[in-house]
Amino acid sequence: MKKFVNRKVLIILFFALLLAGAGVYYFFFYEQPKDDNKSYDEAQSAVESRNYSLALTKFKEAINEDPSLTDAYIQAADILLNRNQDAEAIELLEKGIDFANDPSKIKAKMADIYAHQANFEKALEYSDSQSKPGYLALLGRMDEAKKEAGNISGGDAYSAFLQAIVNYDNLEKARGYAQNAASTSDDTKYTILKEKLDTLEEAEDNKVMNYMEIANIAIQYDEGALAIIILNDVRTTNKYYEGSYIYEAYVRLSYGDYVKALELLKSGGIYAPNNQDIPKLMAEAYYEQNDLTNATKYIQKSLSFAQPANDVKELAFQIYMAGKDYTKALQQAEALVKASPNNYVYARLKSKAQLALGKNAESEAFLSTFIEGHANSLTNEQRAVLLALTAFAQYGQNEKKEAKDSFAQAEALFSNSSEVSYYYGLFYKGQGEEVTADEYFQKAVDMDTTGEIALLAQVELAK
């Protein structure tokens, strides 16, 4: 299921998107091999063209040519993870520990994988001094976490940033580390932390809110595990403050620790029964566990509040679609489009709900109007996806020639769209052309940058 934890709820939680903006991302964030490695170069070219199957093959060849090539292991693992092939990614990385020129990066990657499987014990095994306190906190071993937090060291800006966070209970000391981080790097997150700490007033009455401000920044910049140490102290100081439960539940959701997240949300709900964020997050946790009954129950409660936020409506759409209540899904999509008529994502959702209900003519008309009205703002890929949906609407009206023409236009606009390839595969499958359909499904897998379409295409390939 689609992860909603990456969306904005109370705070912004950043996760590096695997393979997103692939060419630029790899160029800047992975060091290049010192010696010429033809397979590695070919892998990079394949990534830039979104041919991830070829890229994976070439990265593996590059590793065979040069087993010390750290970033080849990591990039290959990213592709496997994007396809939900976690076990194979871990197996590949384990080999890298023995042969890569920087095994610490391999171990950090493995720790991150295990952590996002909510397997915090295994994550701890591969952790370094900077990540160990967070994993201990995720395991609920707070005394050890605090002790290890005191051992974080290093002279770089990132280490100073972490030290500022873990010294949340000593503002003077935290400010010193934040100043050091901000003065040695132009990364805005260090400046934001410094400026925030400078605004806090050191008084006993302000302690809880000060802690929450620092925890907020930690979560905002992907240090949610460290934030748990702070949030635990907030509850020790004031167990009735629901924000600490909600923030930690948010972090737990990001790691897939749904059981603990629900436990926290239920506790927070006792102290704040009218909090609007708790039922939304509970709906999300149940949804991710495929418990659509409880997910529906809590999303309906969340929708019952006055003026529910768009992220609530989006989650409601996904839950209703998963439960095949397409009428309610369409209601949410229409509300989103009404609130943001120029939003491509919402237009896409509305069309999907219309198609699910068999409202093909309405979907085609809506898409035609939207495409025409946003001709100058849609990217080629967005336009291609909407044309693919148009093709489905036409096919649903038995307009097979028009549907094929729309698909052809979509491919011509953006040939590397995994979503267009997936829809094209469904179209050919409906025509009984299984071989061609499978070619498009495989293409969808090869080019996917999110993992969502690849999973759907793999299901079709397995049938």
Coordinates of C-alpha atoms in Angstrom, one line a residue:
M1 CA 0.0 0.0 0.0
K2 CA 1.0 3.5 -0.6
K3 CA 2.8 5.1 2.4
F4 CA 1.1 8.2 3.6
V5 CA 3.6 8.8 6.3
N6 CA 5.7 10.8 3.9
R7 CA 2.9 13.5 3.7
K8 CA 2.6 16.6 5.8
V9 CA 0.5 16.1 9.0
L10 CA 1.7 18.2 11.9
I11 CA 5.3 18.4 10.9
I12 CA 7.4 17.8 7.8
L13 CA 9.2 14.5 7.7
F14 CA 11.8 14.2 5.0
F15 CA 12.9 10.9 3.5
A16 CA 15.4 10.6 0.6
L17 CA 13.3 9.3 -2.4
L18 CA 15.1 6.3 -3.8
L19 CA 16.0 6.9 -7.3
A20 CA 14.1 10.1 -7.6
G21 CA 15.7 12.5 -10.0
A22 CA 18.1 9.7 -10.5
G23 CA 20.8 11.2 -12.8
V24 CA 21.4 14.3 -10.7
Y25 CA 21.0 12.5 -7.4
Y26 CA 23.6 9.9 -8.2
F27 CA 26.0 12.4 -9.7
F28 CA 26.1 14.5 -6.5
F29 CA 25.6 11.9 -3.8
Y30 CA 27.7 9.0 -4.9
E31 CA 31.4 9.3 -5.4
Q32 CA 32.5 8.2 -8.9
P33 CA 34.9 5.2 -9.3
K34 CA 38.5 6.2 -9.4
D35 CA 39.4 3.9 -12.2
D36 CA 37.5 3.4 -15.5
N37 CA 34.7 0.9 -15.0
K38 CA 32.7 0.5 -18.2
S39 CA 29.9 -1.4 -16.6
Y40 CA 29.6 1.3 -13.9
D41 CA 29.4 4.0 -16.5
E42 CA 26.8 2.0 -18.4
A43 CA 24.8 1.5 -15.2
Q44 CA 24.7 5.3 -14.6
S45 CA 23.5 5.9 -18.2
A46 CA 20.8 3.3 -17.7
V47 CA 19.7 5.0 -14.5
E48 CA 19.5 8.4 -16.3
S49 CA 17.2 6.8 -18.9
R50 CA 15.1 5.0 -16.2
N51 CA 16.1 1.6 -17.4
Y52 CA 16.6 0.2 -13.9
S53 CA 16.7 -3.5 -14.9
L54 CA 19.7 -2.8 -17.1
A55 CA 21.2 -0.5 -14.4
L56 CA 20.9 -3.3 -11.9
T57 CA 22.6 -5.8 -14.2
K58 CA 25.4 -3.3 -15.0
F59 CA 25.9 -2.4 -11.3
K60 CA 26.3 -6.1 -10.6
E61 CA 28.8 -6.4 -13.4
A62 CA 30.7 -3.4 -12.1
I63 CA 30.9 -5.1 -8.7
N64 CA 32.3 -8.3 -10.4
E65 CA 34.9 -6.1 -12.1
D66 CA 35.7 -4.1 -9.0
P67 CA 34.4 -5.7 -5.7
S68 CA 35.6 -2.6 -3.8
L69 CA 33.2 -0.2 -5.5
T70 CA 31.0 0.9 -2.5
D71 CA 28.5 3.0 -4.3
A72 CA 27.7 0.2 -6.9
Y73 CA 26.5 -2.0 -4.0
I74 CA 24.4 0.9 -2.6
Q75 CA 22.9 1.9 -5.9
A76 CA 22.1 -1.7 -6.8
A77 CA 20.5 -2.2 -3.4
D78 CA 18.4 1.0 -3.9
I79 CA 17.0 -0.5 -7.1
L80 CA 16.1 -3.8 -5.4
L81 CA 14.5 -1.9 -2.5
N82 CA 12.5 0.1 -4.9
R83 CA 11.1 -3.2 -6.2
N84 CA 10.3 -4.5 -2.7
Q85 CA 13.1 -7.0 -3.0
D86 CA 14.6 -6.3 0.5
A87 CA 16.1 -9.7 1.0
E88 CA 18.1 -9.6 -2.2
A89 CA 19.3 -6.1 -1.4
I90 CA 20.5 -7.2 2.0
E91 CA 22.3 -10.2 0.6
L92 CA 24.1 -8.0 -1.9
L93 CA 25.1 -5.5 0.8
E94 CA 26.4 -8.3 3.0
K95 CA 28.9 -9.1 0.3
G96 CA 29.9 -5.4 0.2
I97 CA 30.8 -5.5 3.9
D98 CA 33.6 -7.9 3.1
F99 CA 34.9 -6.3 -0.1
A100 CA 33.8 -2.6 -0.4
N101 CA 36.4 0.1 0.1
D102 CA 34.1 1.8 2.6
P103 CA 32.2 -0.9 4.5
S104 CA 30.8 1.7 7.0
K105 CA 28.5 3.1 4.3
I106 CA 27.3 -0.4 3.5
K107 CA 26.6 -1.1 7.2
A108 CA 24.8 2.2 7.5
K109 CA 22.6 1.3 4.5
M110 CA 21.8 -2.1 6.0
A111 CA 20.9 -0.5 9.4
D112 CA 18.6 1.9 7.6
I113 CA 16.9 -1.0 5.7
Y114 CA 16.3 -3.0 8.9
A115 CA 15.1 0.1 10.7
H116 CA 12.5 0.8 8.1
Q117 CA 11.3 -2.8 8.5
A118 CA 10.9 -2.0 12.2
N119 CA 13.6 -4.6 12.9
F120 CA 15.5 -2.3 15.3
E121 CA 17.6 -5.1 16.9
K122 CA 19.1 -5.9 13.5
A123 CA 19.5 -2.2 12.8
L124 CA 21.4 -1.8 16.0
E125 CA 23.8 -4.5 14.9
Y126 CA 24.9 -2.5 11.9
S127 CA 24.7 1.0 13.5
D128 CA 27.5 3.5 14.0
S129 CA 28.0 5.9 16.9
Q130 CA 25.8 8.5 15.3
S131 CA 22.8 6.2 14.7
K132 CA 23.1 3.9 17.7
P133 CA 21.3 6.2 20.2
G134 CA 18.3 6.4 17.9
Y135 CA 18.0 2.7 17.4
L136 CA 18.2 2.2 21.1
A137 CA 15.5 4.7 21.6
L138 CA 13.3 2.9 19.1
L139 CA 13.8 -0.2 21.1
G140 CA 12.7 1.6 24.2
R141 CA 16.1 1.3 25.9
M142 CA 16.2 5.0 27.0
D143 CA 18.9 4.9 29.6
E144 CA 21.3 3.3 27.1
A145 CA 20.1 5.6 24.3
K146 CA 21.0 8.7 26.5
K147 CA 24.3 7.3 27.4
E148 CA 25.2 6.6 23.8
A149 CA 23.9 10.0 22.7
G150 CA 26.7 11.5 24.9
N151 CA 29.2 9.6 22.9
I152 CA 28.3 11.1 19.5
S153 CA 31.5 12.9 18.3
G154 CA 33.0 14.3 15.2
G155 CA 34.2 17.7 13.9
D156 CA 31.9 18.0 10.9
A157 CA 28.7 20.0 10.7
Y158 CA 26.4 17.0 10.8
S159 CA 28.0 15.7 14.0
A160 CA 27.6 19.1 15.6
F161 CA 23.9 19.1 14.5
L162 CA 23.3 15.8 16.2
Q163 CA 25.2 16.9 19.3
A164 CA 22.9 20.0 19.5
I165 CA 19.8 17.8 19.4
V166 CA 21.0 15.3 22.0
N167 CA 21.9 18.2 24.3
Y168 CA 18.3 19.3 24.3
D169 CA 18.3 19.6 28.1
N170 CA 21.2 22.0 28.1
L171 CA 20.3 25.0 25.9
E172 CA 23.7 26.7 26.3
K173 CA 25.5 23.6 25.2
A174 CA 23.1 22.9 22.4
R175 CA 23.4 26.5 21.1
G176 CA 27.2 26.1 21.0
Y177 CA 27.0 23.0 18.8
A178 CA 24.3 24.6 16.6
Q179 CA 26.5 27.6 16.1
N180 CA 29.4 25.3 15.2
A181 CA 27.2 23.5 12.6
A182 CA 25.9 26.7 11.1
S183 CA 29.3 28.3 10.8
T184 CA 30.9 25.3 9.1
S185 CA 28.2 24.5 6.5
D186 CA 25.8 26.5 4.4
D187 CA 23.1 23.8 4.7
T188 CA 19.9 25.6 5.8
K189 CA 18.9 23.0 8.3
Y190 CA 21.9 24.0 10.5
T191 CA 20.9 27.6 10.3
I192 CA 17.3 26.8 11.1
L193 CA 18.3 24.8 14.2
K194 CA 20.6 27.6 15.4
E195 CA 17.9 30.3 14.9
K196 CA 15.3 28.2 16.7
L197 CA 17.5 27.5 19.7
D198 CA 18.3 31.2 19.9
T199 CA 14.6 32.0 20.3
L200 CA 14.0 29.5 23.2
E201 CA 13.9 30.9 26.7
E202 CA 15.6 28.7 29.4
A203 CA 13.0 28.5 32.1
E204 CA 11.4 25.6 33.9
D205 CA 7.9 26.6 32.6
N206 CA 9.2 26.5 29.1
K207 CA 10.9 23.1 29.3
V208 CA 8.2 21.0 27.6
M209 CA 7.7 23.4 24.8
N210 CA 11.5 23.8 24.3
Y211 CA 11.9 20.0 24.1
M212 CA 9.0 19.8 21.6
E213 CA 10.6 22.5 19.4
I214 CA 13.9 20.6 19.3
A215 CA 12.1 17.3 18.7
N216 CA 10.2 18.9 15.8
I217 CA 13.4 20.0 14.1
A218 CA 14.9 16.5 14.6
I219 CA 11.9 14.9 13.0
Q220 CA 11.8 17.5 10.2
Y221 CA 15.4 16.7 9.2
D222 CA 15.1 12.9 9.4
E223 CA 16.4 12.4 12.9
G224 CA 13.1 11.1 14.2
A225 CA 14.8 8.3 16.2
L226 CA 16.8 10.8 18.2
A227 CA 13.6 12.8 18.7
I228 CA 12.1 9.8 20.6
I229 CA 14.7 10.4 23.4
I230 CA 13.4 13.9 23.8
L231 CA 9.7 12.9 23.6
N232 CA 10.2 10.3 26.3
D233 CA 11.5 13.1 28.6
V234 CA 8.5 15.2 27.7
R235 CA 6.2 12.4 28.9
T236 CA 8.2 12.0 32.0
T237 CA 7.7 15.7 32.7
N238 CA 4.1 15.9 31.6
K239 CA 2.4 12.6 30.7
Y240 CA -0.8 14.5 29.8
Y241 CA 0.8 16.4 26.9
E242 CA -0.6 14.7 23.8
G243 CA 1.9 16.2 21.4
S244 CA 4.7 13.8 22.6
Y245 CA 2.5 10.8 21.8
I246 CA 1.5 12.1 18.4
Y247 CA 5.1 13.1 17.4
E248 CA 6.5 9.7 18.4
A249 CA 3.6 7.9 16.6
Y250 CA 4.5 9.9 13.5
V251 CA 8.1 8.7 13.8
R252 CA 7.0 5.1 14.4
L253 CA 4.8 5.2 11.4
S254 CA 7.7 6.2 9.2
Y255 CA 9.6 3.1 10.3
G256 CA 6.6 0.8 9.8
D257 CA 6.3 0.2 13.5
Y258 CA 2.5 0.3 13.4
V259 CA 1.8 -1.6 16.6
K260 CA 3.8 0.8 18.7
A261 CA 2.3 3.8 16.8
L262 CA -1.2 2.7 17.6
E263 CA -0.3 2.1 21.3
L264 CA 1.0 5.7 21.5
L265 CA -2.0 7.1 19.7
K266 CA -4.5 5.3 21.9
S267 CA -2.6 6.7 25.0
G268 CA -2.6 10.2 23.5
G269 CA -6.3 9.9 22.7
I270 CA -7.1 9.4 26.4
Y271 CA -5.6 12.7 27.3
A272 CA -6.8 14.6 24.2
P273 CA -10.1 12.9 23.0
N274 CA -10.8 15.7 20.6
N275 CA -7.4 15.9 18.9
Q276 CA -8.0 15.9 15.2
D277 CA -4.6 14.3 14.2
I278 CA -5.0 11.1 16.3
P279 CA -7.8 9.5 14.3
K280 CA -6.1 10.3 11.0
L281 CA -2.8 8.7 12.1
M282 CA -4.7 5.7 13.5
A283 CA -6.5 5.3 10.2
E284 CA -3.1 5.4 8.5
A285 CA -1.6 2.8 10.8
Y286 CA -4.6 0.4 10.3
Y287 CA -4.5 1.0 6.5
E288 CA -0.9 0.0 6.3
Q289 CA -1.7 -3.2 8.2
N290 CA -4.5 -3.9 5.7
D291 CA -7.1 -3.5 8.4
L292 CA -9.6 -1.7 6.3
T293 CA -12.4 -2.0 8.8
N294 CA -10.6 0.0 11.5
A295 CA -9.0 2.3 8.9
T296 CA -12.4 3.2 7.6
K297 CA -13.7 3.7 11.1
Y298 CA -11.0 6.2 12.0
I299 CA -10.8 8.0 8.7
Q300 CA -14.6 8.7 9.0
K301 CA -14.0 10.1 12.4
S302 CA -11.2 12.3 11.0
L303 CA -13.5 13.5 8.2
S304 CA -16.2 14.4 10.7
F305 CA -14.2 17.3 12.0
A306 CA -14.9 20.7 10.5
Q307 CA -12.8 21.4 7.4
P308 CA -10.6 18.3 7.2
A309 CA -7.2 18.9 5.7
N310 CA -6.4 17.7 2.2
D311 CA -4.1 15.0 3.4
V312 CA -7.0 13.5 5.4
K313 CA -9.1 13.5 2.2
E314 CA -6.2 11.9 0.3
L315 CA -5.9 9.1 2.8
A316 CA -9.7 8.7 2.8
F317 CA -9.5 8.3 -1.0
Q318 CA -6.9 5.5 -0.7
I319 CA -8.8 3.7 2.0
Y320 CA -12.1 3.8 0.1
M321 CA -10.5 2.7 -3.1
A322 CA -8.8 -0.2 -1.3
G323 CA -12.2 -1.1 0.2
K324 CA -13.8 -0.8 -3.3
D325 CA -16.1 1.9 -2.0
Y326 CA -15.6 3.9 -5.2
T327 CA -18.5 6.3 -4.7
K328 CA -17.0 7.6 -1.4
A329 CA -13.6 7.7 -3.0
L330 CA -14.9 9.8 -5.8
Q331 CA -16.5 12.2 -3.3
Q332 CA -13.2 12.7 -1.6
A333 CA -11.4 13.2 -5.0
E334 CA -14.1 15.7 -6.1
A335 CA -13.6 17.6 -2.8
L336 CA -9.9 17.8 -3.4
V337 CA -10.3 19.0 -7.0
K338 CA -12.8 21.6 -5.9
A339 CA -10.4 22.9 -3.3
S340 CA -7.4 22.8 -5.7
P341 CA -8.7 22.8 -9.3
N342 CA -5.2 23.1 -10.8
N343 CA -3.7 20.2 -8.9
Y344 CA -2.6 17.4 -11.3
V345 CA -2.5 14.8 -8.5
Y346 CA -6.1 15.4 -7.5
A347 CA -7.3 15.4 -11.1
R348 CA -5.6 12.0 -11.5
L349 CA -7.4 10.7 -8.4
K350 CA -10.8 11.9 -9.6
S351 CA -10.3 10.2 -13.0
K352 CA -9.3 6.9 -11.4
A353 CA -12.4 6.9 -9.2
Q354 CA -14.6 7.7 -12.2
L355 CA -13.1 4.9 -14.1
A356 CA -13.5 2.5 -11.2
L357 CA -17.2 3.4 -11.2
G358 CA -17.5 2.9 -14.9
K359 CA -18.1 6.6 -15.5
N360 CA -16.0 6.5 -18.6
A361 CA -17.6 9.3 -20.6
E362 CA -17.4 11.6 -17.6
S363 CA -13.8 10.7 -17.0
E364 CA -12.9 11.4 -20.6
A365 CA -14.7 14.7 -20.6
F366 CA -13.1 15.7 -17.3
L367 CA -9.6 14.7 -18.5
S368 CA -10.0 16.5 -21.8
T369 CA -11.0 19.7 -20.1
F370 CA -8.2 19.5 -17.5
I371 CA -5.5 18.8 -20.1
E372 CA -6.7 21.6 -22.3
G373 CA -6.9 24.0 -19.4
H374 CA -3.4 23.2 -18.1
A375 CA -1.6 22.8 -21.4
N376 CA 1.2 25.2 -20.3
S377 CA 1.7 23.9 -16.8
L378 CA 1.6 20.1 -17.2
T379 CA 4.9 18.4 -17.6
N380 CA 5.2 15.9 -20.5
E381 CA 5.1 13.0 -18.1
Q382 CA 2.0 14.4 -16.3
R383 CA 0.2 14.9 -19.6
A384 CA 1.2 11.4 -20.8
V385 CA -0.3 9.9 -17.6
L386 CA -3.6 11.8 -18.1
L387 CA -3.7 10.7 -21.8
A388 CA -3.2 7.1 -20.7
L389 CA -6.2 7.5 -18.3
T390 CA -8.1 9.1 -21.2
A391 CA -7.3 6.0 -23.2
F392 CA -8.8 3.8 -20.5
A393 CA -11.9 5.9 -20.5
Q394 CA -12.2 5.6 -24.3
Y395 CA -11.6 1.8 -24.1
G396 CA -14.4 1.6 -21.5
Q397 CA -16.7 3.1 -24.2
N398 CA -15.5 0.5 -26.7
E399 CA -13.6 3.2 -28.6
K400 CA -10.6 1.0 -29.2
K401 CA -9.0 2.9 -32.0
E402 CA -9.2 6.2 -30.1
A403 CA -7.8 4.5 -27.0
K404 CA -4.8 3.2 -29.0
D405 CA -4.2 6.6 -30.4
S406 CA -4.3 8.2 -27.0
F407 CA -1.8 5.6 -25.7
A408 CA 0.4 6.3 -28.7
Q409 CA 0.3 10.1 -27.9
A410 CA 1.2 9.3 -24.3
E411 CA 4.2 7.2 -25.3
A412 CA 5.4 9.9 -27.7
L413 CA 5.1 12.5 -25.1
F414 CA 7.1 10.6 -22.4
S415 CA 8.3 7.2 -23.4
N416 CA 9.9 6.5 -19.9
S417 CA 6.7 6.7 -17.9
S418 CA 6.2 3.5 -15.8
E419 CA 2.6 4.4 -15.2
V420 CA 1.8 4.8 -18.9
S421 CA 3.5 1.5 -19.6
Y422 CA 1.5 -0.2 -16.8
Y423 CA -1.8 1.2 -18.2
Y424 CA -0.8 0.2 -21.7
G425 CA -0.1 -3.4 -20.4
L426 CA -3.6 -3.5 -19.0
F427 CA -5.0 -2.3 -22.3
Y428 CA -3.2 -5.0 -24.3
K429 CA -4.2 -7.6 -21.7
G430 CA -7.8 -6.7 -22.2
Q431 CA -7.3 -7.2 -25.9
G432 CA -6.0 -10.7 -25.2
E433 CA -2.5 -9.8 -26.4
E434 CA -0.7 -11.3 -23.4
V435 CA 2.9 -11.2 -24.9
T436 CA 2.7 -7.5 -25.7
A437 CA 1.0 -6.8 -22.3
D438 CA 3.8 -8.5 -20.5
E439 CA 6.4 -6.5 -22.4
Y440 CA 4.7 -3.3 -21.1
F441 CA 4.4 -4.6 -17.6
Q442 CA 8.1 -5.4 -17.6
K443 CA 8.8 -2.0 -18.9
A444 CA 6.7 -0.5 -16.1
V445 CA 8.9 -2.5 -13.6
D446 CA 12.1 -1.4 -15.3
M447 CA 11.3 2.3 -15.3
D448 CA 9.5 2.8 -11.9
T449 CA 10.9 5.4 -9.6
T450 CA 8.5 4.9 -6.7
G451 CA 8.0 1.1 -6.2
E452 CA 4.3 1.5 -6.4
I453 CA 3.8 0.9 -10.1
A454 CA 6.4 -1.9 -10.1
L455 CA 4.5 -3.7 -7.5
L456 CA 1.3 -3.5 -9.5
A457 CA 3.0 -4.6 -12.7
Q458 CA 4.7 -7.5 -10.9
V459 CA 1.3 -8.8 -9.8
E460 CA 0.2 -8.8 -13.4
L461 CA 3.3 -10.5 -14.6
A462 CA 2.8 -13.2 -12.0
K463 CA -0.7 -14.0 -13.2

